[in-house]
Amino acid sequence: MRGPGEAPGMFALESAMDELAYTLNIDPIELRLRNHADIDPHKGLPWSSKSLKECYQKGAEIFGWTQRNPVPRSMRDNHFLIGWGMASATFPTNARTASVKVEIFATGEVKVQSGTQDIGTGTYTVMTQVAAEVLGLPVQFELGDTNLPKAPITGNSITVGSVSPAVYQTAIAARDKIIKMAIEDANSLLYGSQAEDIAVESGQIFSKQDPSKRDSYTDVLRRHKLESLEVTEESSLNPESQQYAKHSFGAIFVEVAVDELLGEIKVRRCVGVYDAGRILNFKTARSQVIGGITWGIGMALMEKTVIDPNQGRIVGANLSDYLIPVHADIPNMEVQFIEERDPYVNALGTKSLGELPIVGVAAAISNAVYHATGKRIRDLPITPDKLL
């Protein structure tokens, strides 16, 4: 359902890495560091950026990993067996071309439009931020209509990596047009200035060298007898980026408590640290991670599709027959990001985040269950009957 390929695949790979670490009597993080891929082993290309080692280090520090007793069944809390587990996460950074229209009105209003979608991931918020930062004034971002300039689907974690560079590019083009009109206008205090010497803020256009020399978007348009200025552009993918492997990365740390008599598993705490390029909005990004980890807890401990072997049909056809996590199942989560600027993915340095947070969660929980119980479960979900 989520991260198809990466999420189930990393459950297998990261569980195997944990099993290997115990067999070799090596700390699971140390084993991963020794086998860190400095180039993409599949494509043979260097990474556009990669901060996975920093994710391990930061996550271990926050979680208190050094306090872990590596021996299975060695950590207890009354009748609960305590287990600590971790896993890596990765998801490819993908992008497509997108189109954006920016219209600046003489009234001071700004509309930014693109036919993208917001499925609850904060697209409205971050696109508004990108445009407002470039233009230096509040904007209204519109999406969700096929009459608007075309944008790719919201899938494969491509929305921010595709649409935000297009918003950035188009907003710069609109801003530069206004600046050009001002510095070529004899009635403007900025007349004769160099474009690179001009900054924008709070609807004002001013000289960096002499801030008293200023103009405004509204005054420039009114002097030119324009009700609005409109710019539509389509982003283009950076050809240089094809020389690099582009991925987001992360590390997830989990503590579980397993009831020794009943086999009931409770996730007590999670720490997730992620390398997803430039984070445009920490609050929406953190919420995205919490959602992904929550879904990963469901994948590890609850969710199961039952198929009728005779008819090949799904037996549990609705949510009343399908177990999913509720608030009581979700622990305190600590979410951190390794802030970086990837110079190759796009002009803003944004990488994929959408599906990354679910990747590795099931493996981290499974590895923690092994540490708690000494029993390796390779078939999800991990339910009490499998432990008993």
PDB file of N, CA and C in Angstrom, residues 247-343:
ATOM      1  N   HIS A 247      18.864   9.466  -3.801  1.00  0.00           N
ATOM      2  CA  HIS A 247      18.044   8.774  -2.813  1.00  0.00           C
ATOM      3  C   HIS A 247      17.913   9.635  -1.558  1.00  0.00           C
ATOM      4  N   SER A 248      16.824   9.409  -0.829  1.00  0.00           N
ATOM      5  CA  SER A 248      16.710   9.883   0.546  1.00  0.00           C
ATOM      6  C   SER A 248      17.018   8.710   1.469  1.00  0.00           C
ATOM      7  N   PHE A 249      17.453   9.018   2.683  1.00  0.00           N
ATOM      8  CA  PHE A 249      17.870   7.966   3.606  1.00  0.00           C
ATOM      9  C   PHE A 249      17.338   8.244   5.008  1.00  0.00           C
ATOM     10  N   GLY A 250      17.425   7.247   5.858  1.00  0.00           N
ATOM     11  CA  GLY A 250      17.004   7.427   7.236  1.00  0.00           C
ATOM     12  C   GLY A 250      17.408   6.250   8.101  1.00  0.00           C
ATOM     13  N   ALA A 251      17.268   6.427   9.400  1.00  0.00           N
ATOM     14  CA  ALA A 251      17.519   5.358  10.368  1.00  0.00           C
ATOM     15  C   ALA A 251      16.418   5.419  11.415  1.00  0.00           C
ATOM     16  N   ILE A 252      15.843   4.261  11.727  1.00  0.00           N
ATOM     17  CA  ILE A 252      14.738   4.181  12.684  1.00  0.00           C
ATOM     18  C   ILE A 252      15.143   3.289  13.847  1.00  0.00           C
ATOM     19  N   PHE A 253      14.904   3.782  15.049  1.00  0.00           N
ATOM     20  CA  PHE A 253      15.226   3.061  16.287  1.00  0.00           C
ATOM     21  C   PHE A 253      13.934   2.854  17.074  1.00  0.00           C
ATOM     22  N   VAL A 254      13.756   1.628  17.598  1.00  0.00           N
ATOM     23  CA  VAL A 254      12.493   1.271  18.241  1.00  0.00           C
ATOM     24  C   VAL A 254      12.755   0.515  19.544  1.00  0.00           C
ATOM     25  N   GLU A 255      11.933   0.787  20.539  1.00  0.00           N
ATOM     26  CA  GLU A 255      11.903  -0.026  21.759  1.00  0.00           C
ATOM     27  C   GLU A 255      10.542  -0.696  21.861  1.00  0.00           C
ATOM     28  N   VAL A 256      10.559  -2.011  22.092  1.00  0.00           N
ATOM     29  CA  VAL A 256       9.309  -2.739  22.294  1.00  0.00           C
ATOM     30  C   VAL A 256       9.312  -3.390  23.668  1.00  0.00           C
ATOM     31  N   ALA A 257       8.107  -3.607  24.174  1.00  0.00           N
ATOM     32  CA  ALA A 257       7.917  -4.380  25.401  1.00  0.00           C
ATOM     33  C   ALA A 257       7.012  -5.552  25.053  1.00  0.00           C
ATOM     34  N   VAL A 258       7.475  -6.762  25.330  1.00  0.00           N
ATOM     35  CA  VAL A 258       6.723  -7.967  25.005  1.00  0.00           C
ATOM     36  C   VAL A 258       6.285  -8.639  26.303  1.00  0.00           C
ATOM     37  N   ASP A 259       4.999  -8.818  26.475  1.00  0.00           N
ATOM     38  CA  ASP A 259       4.474  -9.514  27.635  1.00  0.00           C
ATOM     39  C   ASP A 259       4.924 -10.971  27.574  1.00  0.00           C
ATOM     40  N   GLU A 260       5.709 -11.401  28.557  1.00  0.00           N
ATOM     41  CA  GLU A 260       6.310 -12.736  28.511  1.00  0.00           C
ATOM     42  C   GLU A 260       5.262 -13.850  28.556  1.00  0.00           C
ATOM     43  N   LEU A 261       4.136 -13.615  29.215  1.00  0.00           N
ATOM     44  CA  LEU A 261       3.098 -14.637  29.325  1.00  0.00           C
ATOM     45  C   LEU A 261       2.151 -14.638  28.132  1.00  0.00           C
ATOM     46  N   LEU A 262       1.786 -13.447  27.658  1.00  0.00           N
ATOM     47  CA  LEU A 262       0.751 -13.335  26.623  1.00  0.00           C
ATOM     48  C   LEU A 262       1.300 -13.143  25.214  1.00  0.00           C
ATOM     49  N   GLY A 263       2.562 -12.742  25.094  1.00  0.00           N
ATOM     50  CA  GLY A 263       3.127 -12.496  23.778  1.00  0.00           C
ATOM     51  C   GLY A 263       2.651 -11.199  23.148  1.00  0.00           C
ATOM     52  N   GLU A 264       1.977 -10.359  23.911  1.00  0.00           N
ATOM     53  CA  GLU A 264       1.495  -9.072  23.397  1.00  0.00           C
ATOM     54  C   GLU A 264       2.674  -8.113  23.246  1.00  0.00           C
ATOM     55  N   ILE A 265       2.720  -7.400  22.104  1.00  0.00           N
ATOM     56  CA  ILE A 265       3.835  -6.498  21.806  1.00  0.00           C
ATOM     57  C   ILE A 265       3.349  -5.059  21.868  1.00  0.00           C
ATOM     58  N   LYS A 266       4.091  -4.239  22.556  1.00  0.00           N
ATOM     59  CA  LYS A 266       3.790  -2.805  22.631  1.00  0.00           C
ATOM     60  C   LYS A 266       5.028  -2.023  22.216  1.00  0.00           C
ATOM     61  N   VAL A 267       4.862  -1.138  21.221  1.00  0.00           N
ATOM     62  CA  VAL A 267       5.964  -0.254  20.836  1.00  0.00           C
ATOM     63  C   VAL A 267       5.983   0.902  21.824  1.00  0.00           C
ATOM     64  N   ARG A 268       7.085   1.035  22.549  1.00  0.00           N
ATOM     65  CA  ARG A 268       7.162   2.044  23.623  1.00  0.00           C
ATOM     66  C   ARG A 268       7.685   3.384  23.143  1.00  0.00           C
ATOM     67  N   ARG A 269       8.641   3.365  22.239  1.00  0.00           N
ATOM     68  CA  ARG A 269       9.182   4.633  21.738  1.00  0.00           C
ATOM     69  C   ARG A 269       9.861   4.413  20.406  1.00  0.00           C
ATOM     70  N   CYS A 270       9.924   5.494  19.629  1.00  0.00           N
ATOM     71  CA  CYS A 270      10.567   5.461  18.303  1.00  0.00           C
ATOM     72  C   CYS A 270      11.422   6.710  18.137  1.00  0.00           C
ATOM     73  N   VAL A 271      12.546   6.544  17.503  1.00  0.00           N
ATOM     74  CA  VAL A 271      13.377   7.671  17.079  1.00  0.00           C
ATOM     75  C   VAL A 271      13.667   7.487  15.595  1.00  0.00           C
ATOM     76  N   GLY A 272      13.330   8.491  14.817  1.00  0.00           N
ATOM     77  CA  GLY A 272      13.599   8.441  13.388  1.00  0.00           C
ATOM     78  C   GLY A 272      14.413   9.652  12.963  1.00  0.00           C
ATOM     79  N   VAL A 273      15.513   9.420  12.259  1.00  0.00           N
ATOM     80  CA  VAL A 273      16.355  10.513  11.764  1.00  0.00           C
ATOM     81  C   VAL A 273      16.489  10.341  10.254  1.00  0.00           C
ATOM     82  N   TYR A 274      16.268  11.436   9.508  1.00  0.00           N
ATOM     83  CA  TYR A 274      16.144  11.313   8.059  1.00  0.00           C
ATOM     84  C   TYR A 274      16.987  12.346   7.321  1.00  0.00           C
ATOM     85  N   ASP A 275      17.506  11.892   6.203  1.00  0.00           N
ATOM     86  CA  ASP A 275      18.244  12.731   5.253  1.00  0.00           C
ATOM     87  C   ASP A 275      17.350  12.848   4.027  1.00  0.00           C
ATOM     88  N   ALA A 276      16.599  13.957   3.948  1.00  0.00           N
ATOM     89  CA  ALA A 276      15.681  14.155   2.827  1.00  0.00           C
ATOM     90  C   ALA A 276      15.934  15.491   2.151  1.00  0.00           C
ATOM     91  N   GLY A 277      17.204  15.886   2.083  1.00  0.00           N
ATOM     92  CA  GLY A 277      17.544  17.146   1.442  1.00  0.00           C
ATOM     93  C   GLY A 277      17.063  18.337   2.248  1.00  0.00           C
ATOM     94  N   ARG A 278      16.765  19.423   1.555  1.00  0.00           N
ATOM     95  CA  ARG A 278      16.281  20.622   2.232  1.00  0.00           C
ATOM     96  C   ARG A 278      14.841  20.392   2.696  1.00  0.00           C
ATOM     97  N   ILE A 279      14.584  20.619   3.968  1.00  0.00           N
ATOM     98  CA  ILE A 279      13.245  20.491   4.524  1.00  0.00           C
ATOM     99  C   ILE A 279      12.566  21.854   4.424  1.00  0.00           C
ATOM    100  N   LEU A 280      11.524  21.938   3.608  1.00  0.00           N
ATOM    101  CA  LEU A 280      10.867  23.219   3.371  1.00  0.00           C
ATOM    102  C   LEU A 280      10.019  23.656   4.563  1.00  0.00           C
ATOM    103  N   ASN A 281       9.424  22.703   5.282  1.00  0.00           N
ATOM    104  CA  ASN A 281       8.611  23.030   6.444  1.00  0.00           C
ATOM    105  C   ASN A 281       8.752  21.905   7.452  1.00  0.00           C
ATOM    106  N   PHE A 282       9.372  22.191   8.585  1.00  0.00           N
ATOM    107  CA  PHE A 282       9.647  21.138   9.560  1.00  0.00           C
ATOM    108  C   PHE A 282       8.366  20.522  10.100  1.00  0.00           C
ATOM    109  N   LYS A 283       7.349  21.350  10.327  1.00  0.00           N
ATOM    110  CA  LYS A 283       6.119  20.839  10.943  1.00  0.00           C
ATOM    111  C   LYS A 283       5.419  19.845  10.018  1.00  0.00           C
ATOM    112  N   THR A 284       5.257  20.190   8.731  1.00  0.00           N
ATOM    113  CA  THR A 284       4.589  19.258   7.817  1.00  0.00           C
ATOM    114  C   THR A 284       5.443  18.025   7.565  1.00  0.00           C
ATOM    115  N   ALA A 285       6.766  18.207   7.522  1.00  0.00           N
ATOM    116  CA  ALA A 285       7.658  17.066   7.304  1.00  0.00           C
ATOM    117  C   ALA A 285       7.614  16.111   8.497  1.00  0.00           C
ATOM    118  N   ARG A 286       7.611  16.670   9.702  1.00  0.00           N
ATOM    119  CA  ARG A 286       7.531  15.840  10.907  1.00  0.00           C
ATOM    120  C   ARG A 286       6.216  15.059  10.930  1.00  0.00           C
ATOM    121  N   SER A 287       5.128  15.720  10.565  1.00  0.00           N
ATOM    122  CA  SER A 287       3.837  15.036  10.522  1.00  0.00           C
ATOM    123  C   SER A 287       3.843  13.900   9.510  1.00  0.00           C
ATOM    124  N   GLN A 288       4.516  14.135   8.376  1.00  0.00           N
ATOM    125  CA  GLN A 288       4.625  13.087   7.356  1.00  0.00           C
ATOM    126  C   GLN A 288       5.369  11.875   7.922  1.00  0.00           C
ATOM    127  N   VAL A 289       6.432  12.128   8.677  1.00  0.00           N
ATOM    128  CA  VAL A 289       7.210  11.034   9.264  1.00  0.00           C
ATOM    129  C   VAL A 289       6.383  10.285  10.310  1.00  0.00           C
ATOM    130  N   ILE A 290       5.684  11.014  11.170  1.00  0.00           N
ATOM    131  CA  ILE A 290       4.848  10.363  12.183  1.00  0.00           C
ATOM    132  C   ILE A 290       3.811   9.467  11.515  1.00  0.00           C
ATOM    133  N   GLY A 291       3.204   9.954  10.435  1.00  0.00           N
ATOM    134  CA  GLY A 291       2.238   9.136   9.704  1.00  0.00           C
ATOM    135  C   GLY A 291       2.862   7.885   9.128  1.00  0.00           C
ATOM    136  N   GLY A 292       4.055   8.029   8.560  1.00  0.00           N
ATOM    137  CA  GLY A 292       4.730   6.878   7.968  1.00  0.00           C
ATOM    138  C   GLY A 292       5.120   5.840   9.013  1.00  0.00           C
ATOM    139  N   ILE A 293       5.640   6.294  10.145  1.00  0.00           N
ATOM    140  CA  ILE A 293       6.019   5.365  11.213  1.00  0.00           C
ATOM    141  C   ILE A 293       4.776   4.657  11.752  1.00  0.00           C
ATOM    142  N   THR A 294       3.686   5.403  11.900  1.00  0.00           N
ATOM    143  CA  THR A 294       2.432   4.804  12.363  1.00  0.00           C
ATOM    144  C   THR A 294       1.990   3.697  11.417  1.00  0.00           C
ATOM    145  N   TRP A 295       2.062   3.985  10.142  1.00  0.00           N
ATOM    146  CA  TRP A 295       1.696   2.969   9.146  1.00  0.00           C
ATOM    147  C   TRP A 295       2.641   1.767   9.228  1.00  0.00           C
ATOM    148  N   GLY A 296       3.911   2.039   9.516  1.00  0.00           N
ATOM    149  CA  GLY A 296       4.876   0.958   9.665  1.00  0.00           C
ATOM    150  C   GLY A 296       4.582   0.083  10.875  1.00  0.00           C
ATOM    151  N   ILE A 297       4.069   0.698  11.960  1.00  0.00           N
ATOM    152  CA  ILE A 297       3.673  -0.088  13.130  1.00  0.00           C
ATOM    153  C   ILE A 297       2.510  -1.006  12.769  1.00  0.00           C
ATOM    154  N   GLY A 298       1.569  -0.490  11.999  1.00  0.00           N
ATOM    155  CA  GLY A 298       0.469  -1.332  11.532  1.00  0.00           C
ATOM    156  C   GLY A 298       0.954  -2.469  10.665  1.00  0.00           C
ATOM    157  N   MET A 299       1.903  -2.181   9.790  1.00  0.00           N
ATOM    158  CA  MET A 299       2.480  -3.203   8.916  1.00  0.00           C
ATOM    159  C   MET A 299       3.154  -4.301   9.738  1.00  0.00           C
ATOM    160  N   ALA A 300       3.852  -3.902  10.799  1.00  0.00           N
ATOM    161  CA  ALA A 300       4.639  -4.859  11.581  1.00  0.00           C
ATOM    162  C   ALA A 300       3.785  -5.713  12.500  1.00  0.00           C
ATOM    163  N   LEU A 301       2.761  -5.119  13.094  1.00  0.00           N
ATOM    164  CA  LEU A 301       2.084  -5.797  14.206  1.00  0.00           C
ATOM    165  C   LEU A 301       0.612  -6.130  13.970  1.00  0.00           C
ATOM    166  N   MET A 302      -0.041  -5.522  12.976  1.00  0.00           N
ATOM    167  CA  MET A 302      -1.494  -5.642  12.910  1.00  0.00           C
ATOM    168  C   MET A 302      -2.062  -5.988  11.540  1.00  0.00           C
ATOM    169  N   GLU A 303      -1.610  -5.292  10.534  1.00  0.00           N
ATOM    170  CA  GLU A 303      -2.312  -5.358   9.253  1.00  0.00           C
ATOM    171  C   GLU A 303      -2.034  -6.655   8.499  1.00  0.00           C
ATOM    172  N   LYS A 304      -3.109  -7.243   7.994  1.00  0.00           N
ATOM    173  CA  LYS A 304      -2.971  -8.504   7.266  1.00  0.00           C
ATOM    174  C   LYS A 304      -4.112  -8.642   6.261  1.00  0.00           C
ATOM    175  N   THR A 305      -3.759  -9.022   5.059  1.00  0.00           N
ATOM    176  CA  THR A 305      -4.763  -9.324   4.041  1.00  0.00           C
ATOM    177  C   THR A 305      -4.938 -10.833   3.967  1.00  0.00           C
ATOM    178  N   VAL A 306      -6.147 -11.301   4.234  1.00  0.00           N
ATOM    179  CA  VAL A 306      -6.446 -12.732   4.219  1.00  0.00           C
ATOM    180  C   VAL A 306      -7.120 -13.081   2.895  1.00  0.00           C
ATOM    181  N   ILE A 307      -6.546 -14.032   2.187  1.00  0.00           N
ATOM    182  CA  ILE A 307      -7.067 -14.447   0.888  1.00  0.00           C
ATOM    183  C   ILE A 307      -7.752 -15.807   1.010  1.00  0.00           C
ATOM    184  N   ASP A 308      -8.939 -15.929   0.470  1.00  0.00           N
ATOM    185  CA  ASP A 308      -9.630 -17.222   0.405  1.00  0.00           C
ATOM    186  C   ASP A 308      -8.892 -18.094  -0.610  1.00  0.00           C
ATOM    187  N   PRO A 309      -8.314 -19.225  -0.178  1.00  0.00           N
ATOM    188  CA  PRO A 309      -7.504 -20.040  -1.099  1.00  0.00           C
ATOM    189  C   PRO A 309      -8.332 -20.694  -2.215  1.00  0.00           C
ATOM    190  N   ASN A 310      -9.620 -20.792  -2.016  1.00  0.00           N
ATOM    191  CA  ASN A 310     -10.465 -21.425  -3.036  1.00  0.00           C
ATOM    192  C   ASN A 310     -10.947 -20.430  -4.089  1.00  0.00           C
ATOM    193  N   GLN A 311     -11.333 -19.241  -3.637  1.00  0.00           N
ATOM    194  CA  GLN A 311     -11.889 -18.260  -4.561  1.00  0.00           C
ATOM    195  C   GLN A 311     -10.876 -17.175  -4.951  1.00  0.00           C
ATOM    196  N   GLY A 312      -9.773 -17.074  -4.203  1.00  0.00           N
ATOM    197  CA  GLY A 312      -8.781 -16.052  -4.508  1.00  0.00           C
ATOM    198  C   GLY A 312      -9.241 -14.652  -4.180  1.00  0.00           C
ATOM    199  N   ARG A 313     -10.271 -14.533  -3.355  1.00  0.00           N
ATOM    200  CA  ARG A 313     -10.800 -13.218  -3.010  1.00  0.00           C
ATOM    201  C   ARG A 313     -10.353 -12.816  -1.610  1.00  0.00           C
ATOM    202  N   ILE A 314     -10.312 -11.482  -1.377  1.00  0.00           N
ATOM    203  CA  ILE A 314      -9.951 -10.974  -0.055  1.00  0.00           C
ATOM    204  C   ILE A 314     -11.108 -11.227   0.903  1.00  0.00           C
ATOM    205  N   VAL A 315     -10.796 -11.873   2.018  1.00  0.00           N
ATOM    206  CA  VAL A 315     -11.842 -12.214   2.993  1.00  0.00           C
ATOM    207  C   VAL A 315     -12.277 -10.978   3.773  1.00  0.00           C
ATOM    208  N   GLY A 316     -11.308 -10.211   4.271  1.00  0.00           N
ATOM    209  CA  GLY A 316     -11.627  -8.986   5.015  1.00  0.00           C
ATOM    210  C   GLY A 316     -11.801  -7.838   4.046  1.00  0.00           C
ATOM    211  N   ALA A 317     -13.035  -7.578   3.639  1.00  0.00           N
ATOM    212  CA  ALA A 317     -13.281  -6.625   2.554  1.00  0.00           C
ATOM    213  C   ALA A 317     -13.521  -5.197   3.039  1.00  0.00           C
ATOM    214  N   ASN A 318     -13.488  -4.956   4.357  1.00  0.00           N
ATOM    215  CA  ASN A 318     -13.701  -3.603   4.859  1.00  0.00           C
ATOM    216  C   ASN A 318     -12.908  -3.401   6.144  1.00  0.00           C
ATOM    217  N   LEU A 319     -12.872  -2.160   6.615  1.00  0.00           N
ATOM    218  CA  LEU A 319     -12.015  -1.824   7.748  1.00  0.00           C
ATOM    219  C   LEU A 319     -12.500  -2.409   9.078  1.00  0.00           C
ATOM    220  N   SER A 320     -13.767  -2.862   9.135  1.00  0.00           N
ATOM    221  CA  SER A 320     -14.215  -3.498  10.378  1.00  0.00           C
ATOM    222  C   SER A 320     -13.551  -4.854  10.579  1.00  0.00           C
ATOM    223  N   ASP A 321     -13.023  -5.430   9.493  1.00  0.00           N
ATOM    224  CA  ASP A 321     -12.342  -6.725   9.575  1.00  0.00           C
ATOM    225  C   ASP A 321     -10.824  -6.584   9.429  1.00  0.00           C
ATOM    226  N   TYR A 322     -10.340  -5.352   9.451  1.00  0.00           N
ATOM    227  CA  TYR A 322      -8.918  -5.111   9.168  1.00  0.00           C
ATOM    228  C   TYR A 322      -8.336  -4.297  10.317  1.00  0.00           C
ATOM    229  N   LEU A 323      -7.377  -4.865  11.012  1.00  0.00           N
ATOM    230  CA  LEU A 323      -6.834  -4.238  12.220  1.00  0.00           C
ATOM    231  C   LEU A 323      -5.796  -3.181  11.863  1.00  0.00           C
ATOM    232  N   ILE A 324      -6.012  -1.967  12.347  1.00  0.00           N
ATOM    233  CA  ILE A 324      -5.058  -0.878  12.122  1.00  0.00           C
ATOM    234  C   ILE A 324      -4.747  -0.200  13.459  1.00  0.00           C
ATOM    235  N   PRO A 325      -3.622   0.507  13.554  1.00  0.00           N
ATOM    236  CA  PRO A 325      -3.263   1.154  14.822  1.00  0.00           C
ATOM    237  C   PRO A 325      -4.236   2.276  15.177  1.00  0.00           C
ATOM    238  N   VAL A 326      -4.457   2.459  16.468  1.00  0.00           N
ATOM    239  CA  VAL A 326      -5.183   3.618  16.983  1.00  0.00           C
ATOM    240  C   VAL A 326      -4.234   4.406  17.861  1.00  0.00           C
ATOM    241  N   HIS A 327      -4.704   5.507  18.410  1.00  0.00           N
ATOM    242  CA  HIS A 327      -3.818   6.377  19.206  1.00  0.00           C
ATOM    243  C   HIS A 327      -3.115   5.620  20.331  1.00  0.00           C
ATOM    244  N   ALA A 328      -3.832   4.707  20.977  1.00  0.00           N
ATOM    245  CA  ALA A 328      -3.256   3.978  22.112  1.00  0.00           C
ATOM    246  C   ALA A 328      -2.095   3.070  21.703  1.00  0.00           C
ATOM    247  N   ASP A 329      -1.995   2.767  20.415  1.00  0.00           N
ATOM    248  CA  ASP A 329      -0.923   1.891  19.932  1.00  0.00           C
ATOM    249  C   ASP A 329       0.346   2.655  19.578  1.00  0.00           C
ATOM    250  N   ILE A 330       0.255   3.984  19.552  1.00  0.00           N
ATOM    251  CA  ILE A 330       1.359   4.792  19.026  1.00  0.00           C
ATOM    252  C   ILE A 330       2.131   5.449  20.158  1.00  0.00           C
ATOM    253  N   PRO A 331       3.433   5.226  20.209  1.00  0.00           N
ATOM    254  CA  PRO A 331       4.252   5.770  21.306  1.00  0.00           C
ATOM    255  C   PRO A 331       4.707   7.192  21.020  1.00  0.00           C
ATOM    256  N   ASN A 332       5.473   7.721  21.940  1.00  0.00           N
ATOM    257  CA  ASN A 332       6.142   8.993  21.705  1.00  0.00           C
ATOM    258  C   ASN A 332       7.182   8.821  20.594  1.00  0.00           C
ATOM    259  N   MET A 333       7.192   9.742  19.659  1.00  0.00           N
ATOM    260  CA  MET A 333       8.144   9.664  18.543  1.00  0.00           C
ATOM    261  C   MET A 333       9.038  10.891  18.538  1.00  0.00           C
ATOM    262  N   GLU A 334      10.310  10.655  18.387  1.00  0.00           N
ATOM    263  CA  GLU A 334      11.292  11.727  18.229  1.00  0.00           C
ATOM    264  C   GLU A 334      11.727  11.733  16.779  1.00  0.00           C
ATOM    265  N   VAL A 335      11.489  12.840  16.084  1.00  0.00           N
ATOM    266  CA  VAL A 335      11.800  12.949  14.658  1.00  0.00           C
ATOM    267  C   VAL A 335      12.840  14.042  14.456  1.00  0.00           C
ATOM    268  N   GLN A 336      13.910  13.717  13.754  1.00  0.00           N
ATOM    269  CA  GLN A 336      14.954  14.687  13.443  1.00  0.00           C
ATOM    270  C   GLN A 336      15.317  14.580  11.969  1.00  0.00           C
ATOM    271  N   PHE A 337      15.848  15.678  11.426  1.00  0.00           N
ATOM    272  CA  PHE A 337      16.304  15.685  10.035  1.00  0.00           C
ATOM    273  C   PHE A 337      17.762  16.141   9.987  1.00  0.00           C
ATOM    274  N   ILE A 338      18.505  15.514   9.093  1.00  0.00           N
ATOM    275  CA  ILE A 338      19.870  15.978   8.800  1.00  0.00           C
ATOM    276  C   ILE A 338      19.736  16.992   7.682  1.00  0.00           C
ATOM    277  N   GLU A 339      19.863  18.255   8.031  1.00  0.00           N
ATOM    278  CA  GLU A 339      19.661  19.315   7.041  1.00  0.00           C
ATOM    279  C   GLU A 339      20.834  19.342   6.058  1.00  0.00           C
ATOM    280  N   GLU A 340      20.499  19.290   4.790  1.00  0.00           N
ATOM    281  CA  GLU A 340      21.544  19.356   3.770  1.00  0.00           C
ATOM    282  C   GLU A 340      20.979  20.001   2.518  1.00  0.00           C
ATOM    283  N   ARG A 341      21.842  20.504   1.689  1.00  0.00           N
ATOM    284  CA  ARG A 341      21.446  21.058   0.398  1.00  0.00           C
ATOM    285  C   ARG A 341      22.052  20.176  -0.684  1.00  0.00           C
ATOM    286  N   ASP A 342      21.202  19.443  -1.354  1.00  0.00           N
ATOM    287  CA  ASP A 342      21.664  18.600  -2.452  1.00  0.00           C
ATOM    288  C   ASP A 342      21.783  19.473  -3.695  1.00  0.00           C
ATOM    289  N   PRO A 343      22.982  19.650  -4.236  1.00  0.00           N
ATOM    290  CA  PRO A 343      23.154  20.586  -5.357  1.00  0.00           C
ATOM    291  C   PRO A 343      22.722  20.039  -6.708  1.00  0.00           C
TER     292      PRO A 343
END
